[in-house]
Amino acid sequence: MTSTGTSGTSDTTGFSSETCTTCDSATEAVFVIPPDPPPACDVYAQDCPSGFKCSAEGPPPLGSDNITCSPIVPEPDQAGESCQRLVQGHLGPDTCDLGLFCDDVDPQTAIGTCAVICQGSDQQPICGAGEECLGYHQMPLCVPHCDPLVQDCPAGDSCQYAGVDFVCLEVSGLPANQLFEGCGDDRSCAPGLSCVDGGAATECVMGDDGPGCCSPYCDLSAPACPGVGQQCRPYYEPGEAPSGLENVGVCALP
């Protein structure tokens, strides 16, 4: 996939309509930073004319001015199929069909996979069964739930917690950080590893990647951890684990 490291189901657009003000205490002057212009279309409603889809175009970073009605190519790619971004280094246009966005794109080849854009609204996003709406790369995409003990995600993705449940997220900053290497967030760790406190293992090697340490997920019903003195500690508080994830733990020192 393309979380955020972003998590939750309501924070899916990344856009704000609030006006930001900054005060200069020396002059008592107030500088008003105008809000971003509204997007040209609604990615949830897909309210573009026939033959167009509401998606992202232009160079990153993504802002509301990137969201526009983009032409749908002849014989477009479907959900889960390979796709192509038609302008190298840009967010779009792409070869996916209506309601889809070309995600997990290789920057060298511009080839990715068609991901489903969430329906409904940013307040009540809608995805299929077994999926979560995530503001991943600032686009509200439906990403599949997964099991961190199985790591049942497509190649290039990692099963990580995203504020609501475990979902498949694209590994960021390849090559991924390995066991006991430093990290800034879960997405920088290799599949099967979680970015936990740097004191989770005596073997942790902290560097410039962040204050955390990549440590394995573990099964509370068959606990096994690689670090000296590590224990398989519950990932969730008692009674808070979603159905099927009651045995998920992470290796850390007691």
Tab-separated table of C-alpha atoms in Angstrom:
chain	number	residue	atom	x	y	z
A	1	MET	CA	0.000	0.000	0.000
A	2	THR	CA	0.383	4.206	0.039
A	3	SER	CA	-0.363	6.373	6.767
A	4	THR	CA	0.468	7.410	6.771
A	5	GLY	CA	2.010	6.620	8.924
A	6	THR	CA	-1.336	8.545	9.250
A	7	SER	CA	-3.869	6.725	11.397
A	8	GLY	CA	-7.586	6.671	12.110
A	9	THR	CA	-10.625	6.773	9.900
A	10	SER	CA	-11.722	10.383	10.211
A	11	ASP	CA	-8.410	12.113	9.498
A	12	THR	CA	-8.390	11.100	5.872
A	13	THR	CA	-8.081	14.200	3.720
A	14	GLY	CA	-5.198	16.079	5.314
A	15	PHE	CA	-6.871	19.364	4.425
A	16	SER	CA	-7.869	22.164	6.788
A	17	SER	CA	-10.302	25.011	6.305
A	18	GLU	CA	-9.055	26.946	9.323
A	19	THR	CA	-7.147	30.211	8.980
A	20	CYS	CA	-3.760	30.243	10.671
A	21	THR	CA	-2.514	33.426	12.319
A	22	THR	CA	0.977	34.172	13.559
A	23	CYS	CA	1.742	37.128	15.812
A	24	ASP	CA	5.004	39.067	15.954
A	25	SER	CA	5.351	39.979	19.622
A	26	ALA	CA	7.890	42.716	18.860
A	27	THR	CA	5.637	44.684	16.505
A	28	GLU	CA	2.265	43.316	17.645
A	29	ALA	CA	1.558	42.743	13.958
A	30	VAL	CA	-0.665	39.837	12.985
A	31	PHE	CA	0.173	37.850	9.866
A	32	VAL	CA	-2.759	35.944	8.381
A	33	ILE	CA	-1.915	32.810	6.394
A	34	PRO	CA	-4.852	32.080	4.101
A	35	PRO	CA	-6.220	28.535	4.005
A	36	ASP	CA	-5.583	26.261	1.039
A	37	PRO	CA	-8.113	26.683	-1.747
A	38	PRO	CA	-10.870	24.058	-1.744
A	39	PRO	CA	-10.255	21.017	-3.947
A	40	ALA	CA	-11.813	21.049	-7.396
A	41	CYS	CA	-13.814	17.887	-6.646
A	42	ASP	CA	-14.748	15.458	-3.871
A	43	VAL	CA	-12.678	12.253	-3.834
A	44	TYR	CA	-15.343	10.525	-1.722
A	45	ALA	CA	-18.315	11.513	-3.897
A	46	GLN	CA	-16.432	11.224	-7.240
A	47	ASP	CA	-18.477	14.149	-8.558
A	48	CYS	CA	-16.539	14.769	-11.780
A	49	PRO	CA	-18.152	14.770	-15.252
A	50	SER	CA	-18.480	11.511	-17.157
A	51	GLY	CA	-15.106	10.264	-18.372
A	52	PHE	CA	-13.230	11.875	-15.460
A	53	LYS	CA	-12.365	10.830	-11.918
A	54	CYS	CA	-11.536	12.875	-8.820
A	55	SER	CA	-7.916	12.128	-7.985
A	56	ALA	CA	-4.514	13.720	-7.413
A	57	GLU	CA	-2.345	15.282	-10.107
A	58	GLY	CA	0.800	17.369	-10.253
A	59	PRO	CA	4.018	17.300	-8.267
A	60	PRO	CA	4.155	16.508	-4.544
A	61	PRO	CA	3.643	17.496	-1.787
A	62	LEU	CA	-0.061	16.812	-1.913
A	63	GLY	CA	-2.355	19.734	-1.162
A	64	SER	CA	-5.937	20.610	-1.920
A	65	ASP	CA	-4.875	22.203	-5.209
A	66	ASN	CA	-3.645	18.783	-6.394
A	67	ILE	CA	-7.139	17.278	-6.161
A	68	THR	CA	-8.818	17.664	-9.530
A	69	CYS	CA	-10.904	15.944	-12.194
A	70	SER	CA	-8.517	13.715	-14.107
A	71	PRO	CA	-9.318	12.008	-17.443
A	72	ILE	CA	-9.944	8.260	-17.244
A	73	VAL	CA	-7.737	6.466	-19.770
A	74	PRO	CA	-9.147	3.958	-22.263
A	75	GLU	CA	-9.270	0.412	-20.823
A	76	PRO	CA	-8.284	1.581	-17.321
A	77	ASP	CA	-6.687	-0.685	-14.725
A	78	GLN	CA	-8.905	-2.132	-11.994
A	79	ALA	CA	-8.541	-2.526	-8.221
A	80	GLY	CA	-5.491	-4.602	-7.314
A	81	GLU	CA	-4.053	-4.473	-10.825
A	82	SER	CA	-0.764	-2.883	-11.822
A	83	CYS	CA	-1.020	0.741	-12.897
A	84	GLN	CA	1.185	3.562	-14.054
A	85	ARG	CA	1.516	7.223	-13.155
A	86	LEU	CA	1.683	8.998	-16.484
A	87	VAL	CA	4.011	11.831	-15.444
A	88	GLN	CA	7.272	10.773	-13.796
A	89	GLY	CA	7.581	12.086	-10.246
A	90	HIS	CA	4.008	13.399	-10.138
A	91	LEU	CA	1.053	12.206	-8.081
A	92	GLY	CA	-0.981	11.666	-11.228
A	93	PRO	CA	-2.688	11.341	-13.643
A	94	ASP	CA	-2.662	7.554	-13.637
A	95	THR	CA	-4.148	4.596	-15.493
A	96	CYS	CA	-6.600	3.459	-12.786
A	97	ASP	CA	-10.363	3.486	-13.232
A	98	LEU	CA	-12.999	5.653	-11.541
A	99	GLY	CA	-12.732	5.558	-7.737
A	100	LEU	CA	-9.173	4.199	-7.813
A	101	PHE	CA	-5.743	5.724	-7.225
A	102	CYS	CA	-2.351	4.388	-8.314
A	103	ASP	CA	-0.576	3.717	-5.013
A	104	ASP	CA	2.651	2.007	-3.858
A	105	VAL	CA	4.399	3.496	-6.883
A	106	ASP	CA	8.009	2.619	-7.647
A	107	PRO	CA	9.744	5.990	-8.228
A	108	GLN	CA	12.030	4.471	-10.865
A	109	THR	CA	9.389	2.784	-13.014
A	110	ALA	CA	6.249	4.795	-12.055
A	111	ILE	CA	4.465	1.423	-11.715
A	112	GLY	CA	2.140	0.870	-8.761
A	113	THR	CA	-1.113	-0.843	-7.791
A	114	CYS	CA	-4.662	0.469	-8.103
A	115	ALA	CA	-6.047	1.137	-4.612
A	116	VAL	CA	-9.702	1.839	-3.830
A	117	ILE	CA	-10.543	5.389	-2.731
A	118	CYS	CA	-12.877	5.495	0.284
A	119	GLN	CA	-16.525	6.316	-0.358
A	120	GLY	CA	-18.967	8.146	1.888
A	121	SER	CA	-17.395	11.227	3.468
A	122	ASP	CA	-14.436	12.203	5.597
A	123	GLN	CA	-16.716	11.992	8.647
A	124	GLN	CA	-18.206	8.617	7.688
A	125	PRO	CA	-15.829	6.864	5.287
A	126	ILE	CA	-16.949	3.601	3.730
A	127	CYS	CA	-14.786	0.654	2.672
A	128	GLY	CA	-15.381	-3.020	1.967
A	129	ALA	CA	-15.458	-5.775	4.563
A	130	GLY	CA	-12.057	-6.377	6.132
A	131	GLU	CA	-10.772	-2.932	5.148
A	132	GLU	CA	-10.124	0.379	6.867
A	133	CYS	CA	-10.203	3.894	5.410
A	134	LEU	CA	-6.826	5.479	5.986
A	135	GLY	CA	-5.493	8.892	5.024
A	136	TYR	CA	-2.439	7.279	3.494
A	137	HIS	CA	-0.271	9.765	1.566
A	138	GLN	CA	-3.129	12.233	2.198
A	139	MET	CA	-5.474	10.232	-0.045
A	140	PRO	CA	-8.350	8.396	1.699
A	141	LEU	CA	-7.663	4.829	0.612
A	142	CYS	CA	-9.212	1.540	1.666
A	143	VAL	CA	-6.446	-0.647	3.065
A	144	PRO	CA	-6.878	-4.283	4.162
A	145	HIS	CA	-6.813	-5.455	7.750
A	146	CYS	CA	-4.021	-7.910	8.534
A	147	ASP	CA	-2.467	-10.049	11.239
A	148	PRO	CA	0.937	-8.826	12.511
A	149	LEU	CA	1.865	-12.363	13.569
A	150	VAL	CA	1.268	-13.682	10.053
A	151	GLN	CA	2.308	-10.565	8.098
A	152	ASP	CA	-0.242	-11.379	5.411
A	153	CYS	CA	0.289	-8.233	3.329
A	154	PRO	CA	1.397	-7.790	-0.287
A	155	ALA	CA	5.104	-7.533	-1.037
A	156	GLY	CA	6.463	-4.116	-0.079
A	157	ASP	CA	3.851	-3.643	2.666
A	158	SER	CA	4.060	-4.315	6.374
A	159	CYS	CA	1.250	-5.176	8.809
A	160	GLN	CA	1.292	-2.344	11.351
A	161	TYR	CA	-1.054	-0.699	13.836
A	162	ALA	CA	-2.720	2.436	12.500
A	163	GLY	CA	-4.741	3.839	15.369
A	164	VAL	CA	-7.808	1.656	14.823
A	165	ASP	CA	-6.562	-1.757	13.789
A	166	PHE	CA	-3.634	-3.472	12.090
A	167	VAL	CA	-3.553	-2.642	8.374
A	168	CYS	CA	-1.180	-3.134	5.449
A	169	LEU	CA	1.074	-0.093	5.075
A	170	GLU	CA	3.849	0.565	2.597
A	171	VAL	CA	7.301	0.200	4.140
A	172	SER	CA	8.910	3.633	4.037
A	173	GLY	CA	12.521	4.555	3.476
A	174	LEU	CA	13.830	1.334	1.937
A	175	PRO	CA	15.882	-0.528	2.856
A	176	ALA	CA	13.736	-1.141	5.909
A	177	ASN	CA	15.311	-1.048	9.358
A	178	GLN	CA	16.064	-4.515	10.676
A	179	LEU	CA	15.963	-6.198	14.094
A	180	PHE	CA	17.218	-3.921	16.901
A	181	GLU	CA	18.002	-1.045	14.530
A	182	GLY	CA	16.790	2.449	15.388
A	183	CYS	CA	13.508	3.733	13.948
A	184	GLY	CA	11.177	6.707	13.888
A	185	ASP	CA	7.902	4.856	13.346
A	186	ASP	CA	6.499	1.390	12.589
A	187	ARG	CA	6.581	1.896	8.826
A	188	SER	CA	10.367	2.229	8.826
A	189	CYS	CA	10.786	-1.263	10.329
A	190	ALA	CA	10.884	-4.453	8.269
A	191	PRO	CA	7.731	-6.634	8.233
A	192	GLY	CA	7.250	-8.462	11.531
A	193	LEU	CA	8.898	-5.703	13.552
A	194	SER	CA	7.369	-2.852	15.553
A	195	CYS	CA	9.043	0.452	16.381
A	196	VAL	CA	9.034	0.425	20.191
A	197	ASP	CA	10.861	2.333	22.915
A	198	GLY	CA	14.627	2.330	22.519
A	199	GLY	CA	14.947	0.547	25.845
A	200	ALA	CA	13.037	-2.507	24.611
A	201	ALA	CA	16.239	-4.514	24.207
A	202	THR	CA	19.845	-4.270	25.321
A	203	GLU	CA	20.794	-5.045	21.699
A	204	CYS	CA	19.138	-1.894	20.331
A	205	VAL	CA	21.528	0.199	18.240
A	206	MET	CA	20.309	3.772	18.201
A	207	GLY	CA	21.261	5.990	15.286
A	208	ASP	CA	19.885	8.941	13.358
A	209	ASP	CA	16.709	7.129	12.247
A	210	GLY	CA	14.755	7.994	15.390
A	211	PRO	CA	14.368	7.318	19.112
A	212	GLY	CA	12.746	3.894	18.728
A	213	CYS	CA	14.018	0.366	18.185
A	214	CYS	CA	12.689	-2.304	15.802
A	215	SER	CA	11.576	-5.280	17.919
A	216	PRO	CA	9.500	-8.306	16.849
A	217	TYR	CA	5.817	-8.927	17.277
A	218	CYS	CA	5.260	-12.135	19.230
A	219	ASP	CA	2.515	-14.647	20.027
A	220	LEU	CA	1.371	-14.530	23.647
A	221	SER	CA	0.209	-18.157	23.374
A	222	ALA	CA	3.703	-19.301	22.314
A	223	PRO	CA	6.042	-16.550	23.495
A	224	ALA	CA	9.535	-16.384	22.020
A	225	CYS	CA	11.788	-13.334	21.784
A	226	PRO	CA	15.319	-12.928	20.392
A	227	GLY	CA	16.713	-10.338	22.801
A	228	VAL	CA	18.432	-11.178	26.076
A	229	GLY	CA	15.881	-10.846	28.868
A	230	GLN	CA	13.057	-9.835	26.518
A	231	GLN	CA	9.508	-10.959	27.227
A	232	CYS	CA	6.468	-11.177	24.973
A	233	ARG	CA	4.341	-8.365	26.358
A	234	PRO	CA	0.665	-7.796	25.361
A	235	TYR	CA	0.211	-5.233	22.611
A	236	TYR	CA	-3.298	-4.314	23.762
A	237	GLU	CA	-4.630	-3.446	27.186
A	238	PRO	CA	-6.811	-6.195	28.727
A	239	GLY	CA	-10.148	-6.439	26.935
A	240	GLU	CA	-9.211	-3.981	24.168
A	241	ALA	CA	-7.853	-6.366	21.536
A	242	PRO	CA	-9.998	-6.765	18.398
A	243	SER	CA	-11.385	-10.219	17.750
A	244	GLY	CA	-8.652	-12.535	16.467
A	245	LEU	CA	-5.787	-10.361	17.730
A	246	GLU	CA	-5.935	-11.294	21.413
A	247	ASN	CA	-2.572	-13.102	21.207
A	248	VAL	CA	-0.613	-10.230	19.657
A	249	GLY	CA	2.365	-9.133	21.716
A	250	VAL	CA	5.651	-7.331	21.180
A	251	CYS	CA	9.076	-8.272	22.496
A	252	ALA	CA	10.442	-5.899	25.130
A	253	LEU	CA	12.315	-5.913	28.399
A	254	PRO	CA	10.114	-6.181	31.515
